[in-house]
CSV table of C-alpha atoms (C1' of nucleotides) in Angstrom, one decimal:
chain,number,residue,atom,x,y,z
A,1,UNK,CA,-8.3,19.8,-9.4
A,2,UNK,CA,-11.4,18.4,-7.6
A,3,UNK,CA,-12.1,15.1,-5.9
A,4,UNK,CA,-14.7,14.0,-8.2
A,5,UNK,CA,-16.8,10.6,-8.0
A,6,UNK,CA,-14.2,9.0,-10.2
A,7,UNK,CA,-11.4,10.5,-8.5
A,8,UNK,CA,-12.5,9.5,-5.2
A,9,UNK,CA,-13.3,5.8,-6.4
A,10,UNK,CA,-9.8,5.3,-8.0
A,11,UNK,CA,-8.2,6.6,-4.8
A,12,UNK,CA,-10.2,4.1,-2.3
A,13,UNK,CA,-9.7,1.7,-4.4
A,14,UNK,CA,-6.0,2.1,-4.7
A,15,UNK,CA,-5.8,3.2,-1.0
A,16,UNK,CA,-7.1,0.1,-0.1
A,17,UNK,CA,-5.2,-1.8,-2.7
A,18,UNK,CA,-2.2,-0.9,-0.7
A,19,UNK,CA,-0.3,1.4,-2.9
A,20,UNK,CA,1.1,4.1,-1.1
A,21,UNK,CA,-0.1,7.8,-1.3
A,22,UNK,CA,2.6,9.3,-3.3
A,23,UNK,CA,1.8,6.5,-5.7
A,24,UNK,CA,-1.8,7.6,-5.8
A,25,UNK,CA,-1.4,11.2,-5.7
A,26,UNK,CA,1.1,10.3,-9.1
A,27,UNK,CA,-1.8,8.8,-10.7
A,28,UNK,CA,-4.4,10.6,-10.2
A,29,UNK,CA,-2.5,13.6,-10.8
A,30,UNK,CA,-3.0,17.0,-10.1
A,31,UNK,CA,-2.8,16.5,-6.3
A,32,UNK,CA,-0.2,16.1,-3.7
A,33,UNK,CA,0.6,13.3,-1.2
A,34,UNK,CA,-0.8,15.1,1.5
A,35,UNK,CA,-4.1,15.6,-0.6
A,36,UNK,CA,-4.6,12.0,-1.3
A,37,UNK,CA,-3.7,11.2,2.8
A,38,UNK,CA,-6.3,14.0,3.7
A,39,UNK,CA,-9.0,13.2,1.4
A,40,UNK,CA,-8.5,9.3,1.9
A,41,UNK,CA,-8.8,10.1,6.2
A,42,UNK,CA,-11.8,12.6,5.5
A,43,UNK,CA,-13.0,9.6,3.5
A,44,UNK,CA,-13.2,7.3,6.6
A,45,UNK,CA,-10.4,5.4,5.2
A,46,UNK,CA,-7.3,5.4,7.2
A,47,UNK,CA,-5.0,3.7,9.1
A,48,UNK,CA,-3.2,0.4,7.2
A,49,UNK,CA,0.5,-0.3,7.6
A,50,UNK,CA,2.0,2.8,8.4
A,51,UNK,CA,5.6,3.3,9.2
A,52,UNK,CA,4.6,5.3,12.3
A,53,UNK,CA,2.9,3.4,15.0
A,54,UNK,CA,2.3,4.1,18.3
A,55,UNK,CA,5.2,4.9,20.7
A,56,UNK,CA,4.9,1.4,21.8
A,57,UNK,CA,8.0,0.2,23.4
A,58,UNK,CA,8.7,-3.4,23.9
A,59,UNK,CA,8.2,-3.8,27.5
A,60,UNK,CA,5.7,-1.8,29.7
A,61,UNK,CA,2.3,-1.0,28.8
A,62,UNK,CA,0.7,-0.9,25.6
A,63,UNK,CA,-1.8,1.6,25.4
A,64,UNK,CA,-2.5,2.9,21.9
A,65,UNK,CA,-4.6,5.4,21.4
A,66,UNK,CA,-4.9,6.0,17.4
A,67,UNK,CA,-6.6,9.2,18.2
A,68,UNK,CA,-5.7,10.1,21.5
A,69,UNK,CA,-7.1,13.5,23.1
A,70,UNK,CA,-6.5,16.7,21.4
A,71,UNK,CA,-5.6,18.4,24.6
A,72,UNK,CA,-2.8,20.2,23.2
A,73,UNK,CA,-2.8,22.7,20.7
A,74,UNK,CA,0.1,24.8,20.6
A,75,UNK,CA,2.6,21.6,20.3
A,76,UNK,CA,0.7,18.4,19.9
A,77,UNK,CA,3.3,15.9,19.7
A,78,UNK,CA,1.3,12.5,19.9
A,79,UNK,CA,1.8,9.2,18.5
A,80,UNK,CA,-1.1,7.6,17.2
A,81,UNK,CA,-1.6,5.3,14.3
A,82,UNK,CA,-2.8,1.8,14.2
A,83,UNK,CA,-2.5,-0.5,17.3
A,84,UNK,CA,-2.7,-3.6,15.3
A,85,UNK,CA,-1.3,-4.7,11.7
A,86,UNK,CA,2.1,-5.8,12.5
A,87,UNK,CA,4.5,-4.9,9.5
A,88,UNK,CA,4.7,-7.8,7.3
A,89,UNK,CA,6.8,-8.5,4.7
A,90,UNK,CA,5.5,-7.5,1.4
A,91,UNK,CA,5.2,-9.5,-1.9
A,92,UNK,CA,6.4,-7.3,-4.1
A,93,UNK,CA,8.7,-7.9,-6.8
A,94,UNK,CA,9.6,-4.6,-7.7
A,95,UNK,CA,12.4,-2.8,-6.2
A,96,UNK,CA,12.7,0.7,-5.3
A,97,UNK,CA,9.4,2.9,-5.1
A,98,UNK,CA,7.5,0.2,-7.3
A,99,UNK,CA,5.7,-2.0,-5.8
A,100,UNK,CA,4.1,-5.2,-7.5
A,101,UNK,CA,1.0,-4.0,-8.7
A,102,UNK,CA,-1.9,-2.3,-7.9
A,103,UNK,CA,-3.1,-4.9,-5.7
A,104,UNK,CA,-5.8,-4.3,-4.1
A,105,UNK,CA,-5.8,-6.6,-1.0
A,106,UNK,CA,-9.6,-8.0,0.0
A,107,UNK,CA,-8.5,-6.2,3.6
A,108,UNK,CA,-9.1,-8.9,5.8
A,109,UNK,CA,-9.4,-11.5,3.4
A,110,UNK,CA,-6.6,-13.3,5.4
A,111,UNK,CA,-6.3,-13.4,9.2
A,112,UNK,CA,-3.0,-12.3,10.2
A,113,UNK,CA,-2.4,-15.4,11.4
A,114,UNK,CA,-0.4,-16.8,8.7
A,115,UNK,CA,2.7,-15.7,8.8
A,116,UNK,CA,4.9,-15.4,5.7
A,117,UNK,CA,7.4,-17.8,6.9
A,118,UNK,CA,8.4,-21.5,6.9
A,119,UNK,CA,5.5,-23.0,5.1
A,120,UNK,CA,6.9,-24.4,1.9
A,121,UNK,CA,8.0,-27.9,1.4
A,122,UNK,CA,9.7,-27.0,-1.6
A,123,UNK,CA,11.8,-24.5,-0.6
A,124,UNK,CA,15.2,-25.3,0.3
A,125,UNK,CA,17.1,-22.4,1.2
A,126,UNK,CA,17.1,-18.9,1.4
A,127,UNK,CA,18.7,-16.8,-0.8
A,128,UNK,CA,20.6,-13.3,-0.4
A,129,UNK,CA,17.9,-10.5,0.0
A,130,UNK,CA,15.4,-13.0,1.2
A,131,UNK,CA,14.6,-14.6,-1.8
A,132,UNK,CA,13.0,-18.1,-1.3
A,133,UNK,CA,15.3,-21.0,-3.3
A,134,UNK,CA,13.5,-23.7,-4.5
A,135,UNK,CA,15.2,-27.0,-6.3
A,136,UNK,CA,17.5,-26.7,-9.3
A,137,UNK,CA,14.5,-28.2,-11.1
A,138,UNK,CA,12.3,-25.0,-10.5
A,139,UNK,CA,14.9,-22.8,-10.6
A,140,UNK,CA,15.2,-20.0,-13.3
A,141,UNK,CA,17.5,-17.6,-14.3
A,142,UNK,CA,15.8,-14.6,-15.7
A,143,UNK,CA,13.4,-12.6,-13.5
A,144,UNK,CA,14.3,-9.4,-13.7
A,145,UNK,CA,11.3,-7.1,-14.9
A,146,UNK,CA,8.8,-7.1,-12.1
A,147,UNK,CA,6.2,-5.0,-13.1
A,148,UNK,CA,3.5,-2.9,-12.1
A,149,UNK,CA,3.3,0.6,-12.2
A,150,UNK,CA,4.3,1.4,-15.9
A,151,UNK,CA,4.9,-2.0,-17.4
A,152,UNK,CA,2.3,-4.3,-18.2
A,153,UNK,CA,3.5,-7.6,-16.1
A,154,UNK,CA,2.7,-10.1,-19.0
A,155,UNK,CA,0.1,-12.1,-19.9
A,156,UNK,CA,-1.2,-14.7,-17.7
A,157,UNK,CA,-3.9,-15.8,-20.0
A,158,UNK,CA,-4.1,-15.7,-23.7
A,159,UNK,CA,-7.2,-14.3,-23.9
A,160,UNK,CA,-9.3,-12.1,-21.5
A,161,UNK,CA,-11.8,-10.8,-23.7
A,162,UNK,CA,-13.5,-9.0,-21.4
A,163,UNK,CA,-11.4,-6.6,-19.4
A,164,UNK,CA,-12.1,-6.8,-15.5
A,165,UNK,CA,-12.0,-3.0,-14.2
A,166,UNK,CA,-11.8,-1.2,-11.4
A,167,UNK,CA,-15.1,-1.7,-10.4
A,168,UNK,CA,-15.5,-5.5,-11.4
A,169,UNK,CA,-13.1,-6.6,-9.0
A,170,UNK,CA,-14.3,-8.7,-6.2
A,171,UNK,CA,-12.5,-11.6,-3.5
A,172,UNK,CA,-12.6,-14.2,-6.2
A,173,UNK,CA,-10.8,-12.2,-9.5
A,174,UNK,CA,-7.2,-11.7,-9.6
A,175,UNK,CA,-6.3,-8.3,-9.1
A,176,UNK,CA,-3.1,-8.4,-11.2
A,177,UNK,CA,-3.0,-5.3,-12.9
A,178,UNK,CA,-2.8,-5.1,-16.8
A,179,UNK,CA,-1.5,-1.5,-18.0
A,180,UNK,CA,-1.8,1.1,-14.9
A,181,UNK,CA,-4.7,2.7,-13.5
A,182,UNK,CA,-5.4,5.9,-15.5
A,183,UNK,CA,-5.1,4.6,-19.0
A,184,UNK,CA,-8.2,3.7,-21.0
A,185,UNK,CA,-7.6,0.1,-21.2
A,186,UNK,CA,-6.6,-0.5,-17.9
A,187,UNK,CA,-7.9,-3.2,-16.5
A,188,UNK,CA,-7.2,-6.5,-14.0
A,189,UNK,CA,-6.1,-9.9,-14.9
A,190,UNK,CA,-9.6,-11.1,-13.9
A,191,UNK,CA,-8.7,-14.7,-13.5
A,192,UNK,CA,-10.4,-16.9,-10.7
A,193,UNK,CA,-8.3,-16.5,-7.8
A,194,UNK,CA,-6.0,-18.7,-6.3
A,195,UNK,CA,-8.0,-19.3,-3.1
A,196,UNK,CA,-6.9,-17.2,-0.2
A,197,UNK,CA,-5.0,-14.5,-2.6
A,198,UNK,CA,-5.7,-11.7,-4.2
A,199,UNK,CA,-4.4,-13.0,-7.2
A,200,UNK,CA,-4.5,-16.5,-9.9
A,201,UNK,CA,-2.7,-18.9,-9.4
A,202,UNK,CA,-0.3,-17.4,-12.0
A,203,UNK,CA,0.4,-14.3,-10.7
A,204,UNK,CA,0.4,-15.7,-7.3
A,205,UNK,CA,3.9,-16.9,-8.7
A,206,UNK,CA,5.0,-13.5,-9.6
A,207,UNK,CA,3.9,-11.8,-6.5
A,208,UNK,CA,5.5,-13.9,-4.4
A,209,UNK,CA,8.8,-14.2,-5.0
A,210,UNK,CA,11.3,-11.5,-3.9
A,211,UNK,CA,10.6,-9.4,-1.0
A,212,UNK,CA,11.0,-5.3,-0.9
A,213,UNK,CA,14.0,-3.8,0.0
A,214,UNK,CA,13.0,-1.4,2.3
A,215,UNK,CA,9.9,-1.3,4.6
A,216,UNK,CA,7.3,-3.4,4.2
A,217,UNK,CA,4.6,-2.1,2.2
A,218,UNK,CA,1.5,-4.3,1.9
A,219,UNK,CA,0.8,-7.7,3.8
A,220,UNK,CA,0.8,-10.3,2.0
A,221,UNK,CA,-1.8,-12.9,2.1
A,222,UNK,CA,-1.2,-16.4,3.6
A,223,UNK,CA,0.8,-18.8,2.1
A,224,UNK,CA,1.1,-19.4,-1.3
A,225,UNK,CA,-0.4,-22.7,-2.7
A,226,UNK,CA,2.9,-24.8,-2.0
A,227,UNK,CA,5.5,-22.1,-2.6
A,228,UNK,CA,6.7,-19.6,-4.5
A,229,UNK,CA,7.2,-20.2,-8.0
A,230,UNK,CA,8.9,-18.4,-10.7
A,231,UNK,CA,7.5,-17.7,-13.7
B,1,DC,C1',18.4,11.6,3.6
B,2,DC,C1',14.9,8.7,1.8
B,3,DC,C1',10.6,7.1,2.6
B,4,DT,C1',6.1,6.2,5.0
B,5,DG,C1',1.4,8.0,7.0
B,6,DA,C1',-1.4,10.7,10.5
B,7,DT,C1',-2.7,15.0,12.2
B,8,DT,C1',-3.5,20.0,12.7
B,9,DC,C1',-5.0,24.1,11.4
B,10,DG,C1',-5.4,27.9,8.1
B,11,DC,C1',-8.2,28.4,4.1
C,1,DG,C1',-13.9,20.4,2.6
C,2,DC,C1',-9.2,20.9,1.3
C,3,DG,C1',-4.4,20.3,1.9
C,4,DA,C1',0.3,22.5,3.3
C,5,DA,C1',2.6,22.0,7.4
C,6,DT,C1',4.4,19.5,10.6
C,7,DC,C1',4.9,15.6,13.0
C,8,DA,C1',6.6,10.9,13.5
C,9,DG,C1',8.6,6.5,12.9
C,10,DG,C1',11.2,3.2,9.4
DNA sequence: CCCTGATTCGC
DNA sequence: GCGAATCAGG
């Protein structure tokens, strides 16, 4: 499989969107996770919250040299990686390996100034697993599926005549995926986003309701408009 | 052990 | 340029 313009483009989008290399590889098909990572690096895209951070410790010097010096060849065991970008909780409704949508976060749309913590006045407590609980009035029983990857999230708007393609994404339209990449009818919600978020209000509600079980994947934009909602 | 991404290096 | 092998952290 060769890297055609289209494949590269998809790779870029997904990579920037926060999809993992594995997912991207799976999506593209015919390539391995390593191939995706390798290509991504060659394309210039790289870094992004990676689990492997520098050997920085708590105390002492913090001299994270991402690409240190290739002084050793025989057995280079350097520890590079992104110096900044702290691990932030992820807005993924999906369990295990299915991160939310193929979300595409506007990279630096949101400064890491706003931690996902404390903010909503409506939140009454935190449930097990980090779920934010709201008042009884806002509570809703069934909220199982969470989406992306293989299932269509549901319709946010009854009519979205014009489909927002991968190429039509910009900072103002909802990036919630409808369907999944690779399919002919794959597109994005396209609604006007909730300012500061990659999704429209409705999808923000879907995206920020649960926390991923393991390791943070992607960073969540700033605070929700007032508190998580359940739909 | 699973997962991640990063890097190296032979092709 | 490509990507398997390897590394390294969660």
